[in-house]
GROMACS .gro file of C-alpha atoms in nm:
model
  417
    1MET     CA    1   0.184   0.029   0.824
    2ILE     CA    2   0.266  -0.090   0.473
    3LEU     CA    3   0.613  -0.085   0.321
    4HIS     CA    4   0.674  -0.081  -0.054
    5ILE     CA    5   1.026  -0.208  -0.129
    6ASP     CA    6   1.156  -0.147  -0.481
    7PHE     CA    7   1.502  -0.238  -0.609
    8ASN     CA    8   1.670   0.043  -0.803
    9SER     CA    9   1.749  -0.037  -1.170
   10TYR     CA   10   1.719  -0.402  -1.070
   11PHE     CA   11   1.857  -0.607  -1.363
   12ALA     CA   12   2.134  -0.354  -1.432
   13THR     CA   13   2.233  -0.326  -1.064
   14VAL     CA   14   2.247  -0.705  -1.024
   15GLU     CA   15   2.481  -0.717  -1.326
   16GLN     CA   16   2.698  -0.445  -1.172
   17GLN     CA   17   2.706  -0.637  -0.844
   18ALA     CA   18   2.815  -0.952  -1.029
   19ASN     CA   19   3.078  -0.770  -1.238
   20PRO     CA   20   3.265  -0.488  -1.056
   21ARG     CA   21   3.400  -0.361  -1.390
   22LEU     CA   22   3.049  -0.240  -1.476
   23ARG     CA   23   3.007  -0.035  -1.161
   24GLY     CA   24   2.977   0.338  -1.209
   25LYS     CA   25   2.926   0.296  -1.584
   26PRO     CA   26   2.611   0.328  -1.798
   27VAL     CA   27   2.471  -0.023  -1.841
   28GLY     CA   28   2.170  -0.151  -2.034
   29VAL     CA   29   2.033  -0.505  -1.997
   30THR     CA   30   1.898  -0.661  -2.317
   31GLY     CA   31   1.668  -0.953  -2.388
   32GLY     CA   32   1.893  -1.255  -2.357
   33ASP     CA   33   2.064  -1.343  -2.686
   34ARG     CA   34   1.920  -1.043  -2.869
   35ILE     CA   35   2.111  -0.719  -2.902
   36LYS     CA   36   1.989  -0.541  -3.217
   37ARG     CA   37   1.616  -0.618  -3.220
   38THR     CA   38   1.504  -0.568  -2.866
   39VAL     CA   39   1.431  -0.310  -2.599
   40LEU     CA   40   1.617  -0.247  -2.276
   41GLY     CA   41   1.499  -0.465  -1.989
   42ALA     CA   42   1.669  -0.224  -1.750
   43ALA     CA   43   1.897   0.077  -1.747
   44SER     CA   44   2.148   0.149  -1.474
   45VAL     CA   45   2.137   0.465  -1.264
   46GLU     CA   46   2.430   0.601  -1.465
   47ALA     CA   47   2.251   0.538  -1.797
   48LYS     CA   48   1.932   0.703  -1.673
   49LYS     CA   49   2.123   1.027  -1.622
   50PHE     CA   50   2.152   1.045  -2.003
   51GLY     CA   51   1.777   1.000  -2.044
   52VAL     CA   52   1.791   0.625  -2.112
   53LYS     CA   53   1.481   0.445  -1.986
   54THR     CA   54   1.367   0.089  -1.934
   55GLY     CA   55   1.168  -0.028  -2.236
   56MET     CA   56   1.356   0.201  -2.477
   57GLN     CA   57   1.474   0.058  -2.808
   58ILE     CA   58   1.847  -0.008  -2.836
   59TRP     CA   59   1.911   0.241  -3.113
   60GLU     CA   60   1.735   0.514  -2.912
   61ALA     CA   61   1.943   0.434  -2.603
   62ARG     CA   62   2.268   0.447  -2.804
   63LYS     CA   63   2.166   0.779  -2.953
   64LEU     CA   64   2.126   0.926  -2.604
   65CYS     CA   65   2.426   0.746  -2.453
   66PRO     CA   66   2.684   0.627  -2.710
   67ASP     CA   67   2.900   0.471  -2.435
   68ILE     CA   68   2.625   0.253  -2.293
   69ILE     CA   69   2.742  -0.104  -2.220
   70LEU     CA   70   2.489  -0.368  -2.328
   71VAL     CA   71   2.471  -0.682  -2.116
   72GLN     CA   72   2.265  -0.990  -2.200
   73GLY     CA   73   1.992  -1.056  -1.946
   74ASP     CA   74   2.025  -1.359  -1.718
   75SER     CA   75   1.687  -1.476  -1.581
   76ASP     CA   76   1.829  -1.726  -1.334
   77LYS     CA   77   2.062  -1.466  -1.183
   78TYR     CA   78   1.778  -1.220  -1.119
   79LEU     CA   79   1.543  -1.486  -0.986
   80GLU     CA   80   1.807  -1.614  -0.745
   81CYS     CA   81   1.862  -1.259  -0.622
   82THR     CA   82   1.486  -1.214  -0.577
   83LYS     CA   83   1.463  -1.534  -0.371
   84ARG     CA   84   1.731  -1.403  -0.136
   85PHE     CA   85   1.547  -1.070  -0.121
   86LEU     CA   86   1.218  -1.242  -0.028
   87ASN     CA   87   1.388  -1.457   0.234
   88ILE     CA   88   1.495  -1.136   0.407
   89LEU     CA   89   1.150  -0.978   0.395
   90LYS     CA   90   0.963  -1.284   0.524
   91ASP     CA   91   1.147  -1.246   0.856
   92TYR     CA   92   0.950  -0.928   0.930
   93SER     CA   93   0.595  -1.030   0.844
   94PRO     CA   94   0.396  -1.314   0.682
   95TYR     CA   95   0.199  -1.050   0.492
   96LEU     CA   96   0.439  -1.025   0.199
   97GLU     CA   97   0.297  -0.955  -0.147
   98VAL     CA   98   0.526  -1.008  -0.447
   99PHE     CA   99   0.421  -0.731  -0.687
  100SER     CA  100   0.692  -0.798  -0.946
  101ILE     CA  101   1.041  -0.944  -0.965
  102ASP     CA  102   1.194  -0.635  -0.804
  103GLU     CA  103   0.925  -0.494  -0.578
  104CYS     CA  104   0.710  -0.611  -0.288
  105PHE     CA  105   0.457  -0.490  -0.036
  106LEU     CA  106   0.511  -0.577   0.330
  107GLU     CA  107   0.246  -0.517   0.595
  108VAL     CA  108   0.388  -0.474   0.946
  109THR     CA  109   0.245  -0.395   1.287
  110GLY     CA  110   0.362  -0.095   1.484
  111ASN     CA  111   0.382   0.280   1.448
  112ARG     CA  112   0.572   0.508   1.214
  113LEU     CA  113   0.901   0.485   1.405
  114GLN     CA  114   0.889   0.106   1.425
  115ALA     CA  115   0.817   0.080   1.051
  116THR     CA  116   1.111   0.314   0.983
  117GLU     CA  117   1.344   0.095   1.186
  118ILE     CA  118   1.227  -0.213   0.993
  119ALA     CA  119   1.293  -0.032   0.663
  120LYS     CA  120   1.646   0.067   0.770
  121ASN     CA  121   1.711  -0.288   0.886
  122ILE     CA  122   1.595  -0.428   0.548
  123LYS     CA  123   1.827  -0.190   0.362
  124SER     CA  124   2.119  -0.293   0.579
  125ARG     CA  125   2.054  -0.667   0.537
  126ILE     CA  126   2.020  -0.634   0.158
  127LYS     CA  127   2.369  -0.483   0.139
  128GLN     CA  128   2.513  -0.747   0.373
  129GLU     CA  129   2.336  -1.056   0.235
  130ILE     CA  130   2.286  -0.973  -0.135
  131GLY     CA  131   2.552  -0.720  -0.227
  132GLU     CA  132   2.695  -0.380  -0.138
  133TRP     CA  133   2.607  -0.237  -0.481
  134ILE     CA  134   2.238  -0.333  -0.449
  135THR     CA  135   2.009  -0.052  -0.333
  136CYS     CA  136   1.636  -0.022  -0.284
  137SER     CA  137   1.388   0.258  -0.232
  138ILE     CA  138   1.130   0.208   0.041
  139GLY     CA  139   0.801   0.389   0.082
  140ILE     CA  140   0.602   0.367   0.405
  141SER     CA  141   0.237   0.458   0.435
  142TYR     CA  142  -0.107   0.360   0.560
  143ASN     CA  143  -0.212   0.184   0.235
  144LYS     CA  144  -0.056   0.021  -0.072
  145LEU     CA  145  -0.124   0.308  -0.313
  146MET     CA  146   0.045   0.569  -0.096
  147ALA     CA  147   0.331   0.334  -0.002
  148LYS     CA  148   0.412   0.280  -0.371
  149LEU     CA  149   0.391   0.654  -0.436
  150ALA     CA  150   0.620   0.726  -0.139
  151GLY     CA  151   0.874   0.474  -0.269
  152SER     CA  152   0.888   0.651  -0.607
  153LEU     CA  153   0.953   0.998  -0.467
  154GLN     CA  154   1.319   0.952  -0.374
  155LYS     CA  155   1.539   0.734  -0.595
  156PRO     CA  156   1.782   0.571  -0.573
  157ASP     CA  157   1.814   0.435  -0.218
  158GLY     CA  158   1.533   0.649  -0.078
  159LEU     CA  159   1.316   0.620   0.233
  160VAL     CA  160   0.997   0.828   0.234
  161ILE     CA  161   0.705   0.817   0.477
  162ILE     CA  162   0.348   0.933   0.412
  163SER     CA  163   0.192   0.863   0.750
  164ASN     CA  164  -0.167   0.987   0.711
  165GLN     CA  165  -0.429   1.110   0.465
  166ALA     CA  166  -0.355   1.479   0.522
  167GLU     CA  167   0.010   1.426   0.426
  168ALA     CA  168  -0.100   1.216   0.127
  169ILE     CA  169  -0.316   1.495  -0.013
  170LYS     CA  170  -0.028   1.742   0.019
  171VAL     CA  171   0.200   1.506  -0.176
  172LEU     CA  172  -0.064   1.435  -0.440
  173ASP     CA  173  -0.109   1.807  -0.508
  174LYS     CA  174   0.263   1.835  -0.596
  175ILE     CA  175   0.282   1.558  -0.857
  176GLU     CA  176   0.148   1.493  -1.207
  177LEU     CA  177  -0.156   1.271  -1.256
  178ASP     CA  178   0.041   0.992  -1.421
  179GLU     CA  179   0.303   0.978  -1.145
  180ILE     CA  180   0.075   0.752  -0.943
  181CYS     CA  181   0.020   0.382  -1.009
  182GLY     CA  182  -0.311   0.336  -1.189
  183ILE     CA  183  -0.316   0.647  -1.409
  184GLY     CA  184  -0.150   0.590  -1.745
  185SER     CA  185  -0.125   0.815  -2.049
  186ARG     CA  186  -0.468   0.722  -2.183
  187ILE     CA  187  -0.655   0.787  -1.859
  188LYS     CA  188  -0.457   1.106  -1.810
  189LYS     CA  189  -0.562   1.226  -2.157
  190ARG     CA  190  -0.927   1.146  -2.086
  191LEU     CA  191  -0.907   1.336  -1.756
  192ASN     CA  192  -0.744   1.631  -1.935
  193ASN     CA  193  -1.031   1.633  -2.185
  194MET     CA  194  -1.264   1.672  -1.885
  195GLY     CA  195  -1.063   1.974  -1.767
  196ILE     CA  196  -0.883   1.776  -1.494
  197PHE     CA  197  -0.508   1.839  -1.494
  198ASP     CA  198  -0.406   1.767  -1.135
  199PHE     CA  199  -0.526   1.589  -0.823
  200SER     CA  200  -0.669   1.907  -0.678
  201SER     CA  201  -0.912   1.939  -0.970
  202LEU     CA  202  -0.975   1.562  -0.963
  203ARG     CA  203  -1.098   1.594  -0.604
  204LYS     CA  204  -1.346   1.857  -0.719
  205ALA     CA  205  -1.492   1.629  -0.989
  206PRO     CA  206  -1.829   1.483  -0.880
  207LEU     CA  207  -1.831   1.106  -0.837
  208PRO     CA  208  -2.132   1.061  -1.075
  209ALA     CA  209  -1.935   1.238  -1.352
  210LEU     CA  210  -1.634   1.010  -1.300
  211LEU     CA  211  -1.858   0.701  -1.296
  212ALA     CA  212  -2.026   0.815  -1.617
  213SER     CA  213  -1.692   0.858  -1.794
  214PHE     CA  214  -1.489   0.571  -1.644
  215LYS     CA  215  -1.761   0.336  -1.513
  216SER     CA  216  -1.643   0.144  -1.205
  217TYR     CA  217  -1.289   0.283  -1.241
  218GLY     CA  218  -1.434   0.626  -1.166
  219GLN     CA  219  -1.464   0.522  -0.800
  220ILE     CA  220  -1.094   0.429  -0.794
  221LEU     CA  221  -0.997   0.767  -0.941
  222TYR     CA  222  -1.221   0.940  -0.686
  223ASN     CA  223  -1.043   0.751  -0.406
  224MET     CA  224  -0.695   0.809  -0.551
  225ALA     CA  225  -0.737   1.185  -0.536
  226ARG     CA  226  -0.808   1.151  -0.163
  227GLY     CA  227  -0.528   0.904  -0.085
  228ILE     CA  228  -0.776   0.620  -0.030
  229ASP     CA  229  -0.699   0.258  -0.121
  230HIS     CA  230  -0.874  -0.044   0.031
  231THR     CA  231  -0.670  -0.306  -0.157
  232PRO     CA  232  -0.534  -0.561   0.093
  233VAL     CA  233  -0.181  -0.697   0.092
  234MET     CA  234  -0.208  -1.039  -0.076
  235PRO     CA  235   0.054  -1.281   0.065
  236PHE     CA  236   0.248  -1.463  -0.207
  237TYR     CA  237   0.129  -1.804  -0.081
  238GLU     CA  238  -0.236  -1.702  -0.134
  239LYS     CA  239  -0.189  -1.565  -0.484
  240GLU     CA  240  -0.393  -1.746  -0.747
  241GLU     CA  241  -0.235  -1.954  -1.019
  242VAL     CA  242  -0.157  -1.819  -1.366
  243LYS     CA  243  -0.442  -1.770  -1.614
  244SER     CA  244  -0.234  -1.809  -1.929
  245ILE     CA  245   0.111  -1.920  -2.042
  246GLY     CA  246   0.280  -1.777  -2.348
  247HIS     CA  247   0.600  -1.681  -2.525
  248ARG     CA  248   0.693  -1.428  -2.791
  249HIS     CA  249   1.014  -1.382  -2.986
  250THR     CA  250   1.157  -1.077  -3.159
  251ILE     CA  251   1.348  -1.200  -3.465
  252ASP     CA  252   1.691  -1.044  -3.523
  253HIS     CA  253   1.596  -0.962  -3.884
  254ASP     CA  254   1.278  -0.896  -4.082
  255THR     CA  255   1.147  -1.210  -4.246
  256ASP     CA  256   0.863  -1.320  -4.471
  257ASN     CA  257   1.000  -1.674  -4.508
  258PRO     CA  258   0.717  -1.915  -4.412
  259GLN     CA  259   0.959  -2.196  -4.325
  260GLU     CA  260   1.160  -1.977  -4.088
  261ILE     CA  261   0.845  -1.842  -3.924
  262LYS     CA  262   0.708  -2.195  -3.895
  263GLN     CA  263   1.020  -2.314  -3.712
  264ILE     CA  264   1.014  -2.022  -3.470
  265LEU     CA  265   0.644  -2.068  -3.396
  266LEU     CA  266   0.689  -2.443  -3.337
  267LYS     CA  267   0.973  -2.371  -3.096
  268LEU     CA  268   0.760  -2.120  -2.905
  269CYS     CA  269   0.475  -2.372  -2.886
  270GLU     CA  270   0.712  -2.637  -2.749
  271MET     CA  271   0.830  -2.390  -2.482
  272VAL     CA  272   0.470  -2.313  -2.383
  273ALA     CA  273   0.391  -2.686  -2.368
  274MET     CA  274   0.692  -2.757  -2.146
  275ARG     CA  275   0.577  -2.493  -1.899
  276LEU     CA  276   0.221  -2.629  -1.903
  277ARG     CA  277   0.348  -2.978  -1.822
  278ALA     CA  278   0.581  -2.846  -1.553
  279LYS     CA  279   0.282  -2.690  -1.379
  280ASN     CA  280   0.055  -2.993  -1.447
  281LEU     CA  281  -0.183  -2.780  -1.652
  282LEU     CA  282  -0.385  -2.823  -1.970
  283GLY     CA  283  -0.516  -2.543  -2.189
  284LYS     CA  284  -0.771  -2.516  -2.468
  285THR     CA  285  -0.759  -2.158  -2.601
  286VAL     CA  286  -0.463  -2.087  -2.831
  287SER     CA  287  -0.377  -1.727  -2.922
  288CYS     CA  288  -0.127  -1.621  -3.187
  289TRP     CA  289  -0.006  -1.274  -3.281
  290TYR     CA  290   0.267  -1.103  -3.479
  291ARG     CA  291   0.416  -0.759  -3.536
  292GLU     CA  292   0.516  -0.626  -3.874
  293ALA     CA  293   0.866  -0.510  -3.964
  294PHE     CA  294   0.984  -0.148  -3.944
  295HIS     CA  295   0.811   0.112  -4.154
  296PRO     CA  296   0.984   0.141  -4.495
  297ARG     CA  297   1.106   0.490  -4.412
  298GLY     CA  298   1.309   0.357  -4.121
  299GLU     CA  299   1.363   0.421  -3.756
  300GLU     CA  300   1.295   0.795  -3.762
  301MET     CA  301   0.947   0.732  -3.902
  302GLN     CA  302   0.894   0.461  -3.642
  303LEU     CA  303   0.993   0.705  -3.369
  304HIS     CA  304   0.749   0.958  -3.515
  305LEU     CA  305   0.475   0.697  -3.494
  306GLY     CA  306   0.547   0.655  -3.124
  307GLY     CA  307   0.723   0.320  -3.150
  308VAL     CA  308   0.402   0.141  -3.251
  309PHE     CA  309   0.443  -0.174  -3.458
  310TYR     CA  310   0.140  -0.290  -3.652
  311GLY     CA  311   0.027  -0.650  -3.665
  312ASP     CA  312  -0.266  -0.876  -3.591
  313SER     CA  313  -0.383  -1.143  -3.351
  314MET     CA  314  -0.648  -1.410  -3.320
  315GLN     CA  315  -0.741  -1.701  -3.094
  316ASN     CA  316  -0.894  -2.043  -3.144
  317THR     CA  317  -1.031  -2.318  -2.920
  318ILE     CA  318  -0.908  -2.678  -2.930
  319SER     CA  319  -0.933  -2.980  -2.701
  320TYR     CA  320  -0.748  -2.951  -2.372
  321THR     CA  321  -0.379  -3.024  -2.428
  322CYS     CA  322  -0.023  -2.972  -2.307
  323ASP     CA  323   0.138  -3.108  -2.625
  324GLY     CA  324   0.355  -2.867  -2.825
  325LEU     CA  325   0.265  -3.010  -3.164
  326GLU     CA  326  -0.109  -2.979  -3.101
  327ILE     CA  327  -0.066  -2.620  -2.983
  328PHE     CA  328   0.148  -2.546  -3.291
  329GLN     CA  329  -0.111  -2.688  -3.533
  330ALA     CA  330  -0.372  -2.450  -3.392
  331ALA     CA  331  -0.131  -2.155  -3.383
  332TRP     CA  332  -0.005  -2.211  -3.738
  333LYS     CA  333  -0.364  -2.225  -3.864
  334ILE     CA  334  -0.436  -1.894  -3.691
  335PHE     CA  335  -0.119  -1.734  -3.826
  336ASN     CA  336  -0.203  -1.827  -4.185
  337GLN     CA  337  -0.546  -1.669  -4.140
  338ILE     CA  338  -0.416  -1.334  -4.012
  339TRP     CA  339  -0.080  -1.301  -4.192
  340ASP     CA  340  -0.074  -1.091  -4.510
  341GLU     CA  341   0.268  -1.230  -4.615
  342SER     CA  342   0.448  -0.906  -4.528
  343ALA     CA  343   0.778  -0.918  -4.340
  344ILE     CA  344   0.743  -0.959  -3.965
  345ARG     CA  345   0.973  -0.879  -3.670
  346MET     CA  346   0.798  -1.055  -3.381
  347ILE     CA  347   0.567  -1.353  -3.328
  348GLY     CA  348   0.404  -1.491  -3.016
  349VAL     CA  349   0.173  -1.765  -2.890
  350SER     CA  350  -0.012  -1.826  -2.564
  351VAL     CA  351  -0.250  -2.081  -2.416
  352SER     CA  352  -0.532  -1.986  -2.177
  353ASN     CA  353  -0.847  -2.143  -2.030
  354LEU     CA  354  -0.629  -2.362  -1.812
  355LYS     CA  355  -0.725  -2.649  -1.584
  356PRO     CA  356  -0.528  -2.900  -1.370
  357GLN     CA  357  -0.390  -3.196  -1.561
  358ASN     CA  358  -0.492  -3.435  -1.284
  359PRO     CA  359  -0.723  -3.610  -1.236
  360GLN     CA  360  -0.767  -3.732  -1.594
  361ASN     CA  361  -0.902  -4.039  -1.765
  362LEU     CA  362  -0.645  -4.306  -1.850
  363THR     CA  363  -0.621  -4.399  -2.216
  364LEU     CA  364  -0.553  -4.733  -2.382
  365LEU     CA  365  -0.477  -4.574  -2.720
  366LYS     CA  366  -0.115  -4.652  -2.806
  367ASP     CA  367  -0.059  -4.330  -3.002
  368ILE     CA  368  -0.157  -4.115  -2.705
  369GLN     CA  369   0.043  -4.331  -2.463
  370GLN     CA  370   0.349  -4.299  -2.687
  371LYS     CA  371   0.307  -3.921  -2.716
  372ASP     CA  372   0.282  -3.884  -2.338
  373LEU     CA  373   0.591  -4.100  -2.288
  374ILE     CA  374   0.791  -3.895  -2.540
  375ASN     CA  375   0.690  -3.571  -2.363
  376GLN     CA  376   0.796  -3.715  -2.027
  377ILE     CA  377   1.139  -3.810  -2.164
  378LEU     CA  378   1.178  -3.471  -2.336
  379ASP     CA  379   1.102  -3.286  -2.012
  380LYS     CA  380   1.329  -3.505  -1.802
  381VAL     CA  381   1.630  -3.460  -2.034
  382ASN     CA  382   1.572  -3.091  -2.106
  383ASN     CA  383   1.521  -3.005  -1.740
  384LYS     CA  384   1.855  -3.166  -1.658
  385PHE     CA  385   2.068  -3.053  -1.954
  386GLY     CA  386   1.890  -2.742  -2.080
  387GLU     CA  387   1.603  -2.649  -2.308
  388PHE     CA  388   1.599  -2.816  -2.651
  389THR     CA  389   1.879  -3.061  -2.569
  390LEU     CA  390   1.624  -3.302  -2.715
  391GLN     CA  391   1.397  -3.156  -2.982
  392ARG     CA  392   1.208  -3.237  -3.299
  393GLY     CA  393   1.424  -3.290  -3.606
  394ILE     CA  394   1.264  -2.999  -3.792
  395LEU     CA  395   1.402  -2.763  -3.525
  396LEU     CA  396   1.767  -2.864  -3.563
  397THR     CA  397   1.835  -2.577  -3.806
  398SER     CA  398   1.617  -2.322  -3.625
  399SER     CA  399   1.749  -2.011  -3.454
  400GLN     CA  400   1.812  -2.017  -3.080
  401ILE     CA  401   1.537  -1.892  -2.852
  402HIS     CA  402   1.592  -1.854  -2.480
  403ARG     CA  403   1.338  -1.790  -2.209
  404LYS     CA  404   1.341  -1.427  -2.104
  405VAL     CA  405   1.298  -1.319  -1.747
  406ASN     CA  406   0.935  -1.258  -1.650
  407PRO     CA  407   0.922  -0.933  -1.448
  408PHE     CA  408   0.589  -1.024  -1.293
  409LEU     CA  409   0.687  -1.378  -1.192
  410SER     CA  410   0.371  -1.520  -1.345
  411ASP     CA  411   0.523  -1.864  -1.397
  412ARG     CA  412   0.750  -1.904  -1.094
  413ARG     CA  413   0.692  -2.000  -0.732
  414PHE     CA  414   0.947  -1.932  -0.459
  415LYS     CA  415   1.050  -2.180  -0.193
  416LEU     CA  416   1.129  -1.966   0.108
  417VAL     CA  417   1.352  -2.145   0.358
   0.00000   0.00000   0.00000
């Protein structure tokens, strides 16, 4: 049996656990130091009752819930909570897959009753060892797809079991197509255009027709409609390393000032470089992108456009590096090629095509030796006293940028003790 464990309104609930004054009130967690120009990283159960959703823009959330309390996100707090959560789960099975910062799959041996007892035990231990305000929804089923679906059917603090394929088909016939993991709005629209509006009609669609329209994904859709999923639980210690490292920053005002943009981009590149060095990685493909400011007619027009911000992106290849200045030089060149000098609201940079930093050839060139030494000192000081305690002089007047929590844990490893 496979359990899908999902924390309810994770970031917001952790904040309510940490601050009892927030309990029972509508809470929205924002992106670190940003309040105005960001989206909600999480909404509490109380806020969701007003229609507030995770990923919603702040002004939309306030329109739906004027009394919403905005709390700045705290990555370290959530990651520490997740570590405690994982240390509980590992006691029940080594087959523990970390799907995101607030949800996991756990494969256990035994029958339906034994799996139910494990789920109840996990819920009890979470309240005892993490906090009485923390709740999770658990789905139990015979594969990952159905376990995740079961976990979404009863929130918050639910426990739902789909024990076999016959039960799965009954559940599937009661839900919308996009209520299952793997069918988003675009795929749903394409299915609707084929005359498929529910899982019952999806089961009637011939496999060759699905393969012709969706290629290899047609087989997955064919299986989904029948409650079939052969994806194994991937233990966290077997998960492959990251394929790219990047950062983006939403500026708290629209800007077309090249000097300001240059400072922000350099800071982002330094943050990417620090993470590359921390993981002993080098990268050679630099990508840069930006998003334009709000439409001139304001937020209502932006809402009409579906919240889409226009912009551009491009990538370039350089020699393998983990130096922030070298990454910045490539990124700044890209930005000047794609930017039309209009005001922007967000800019980002990432490095991919990664390889291990060691082994590498030693160099006798003094400039390179000096650069490596400076980077070592920067990392040592900044790791001890905080990011940008030491930084380049040009960044002294730049705006503050803090690392935001990564919901998919793509740059963190957990030491389970």
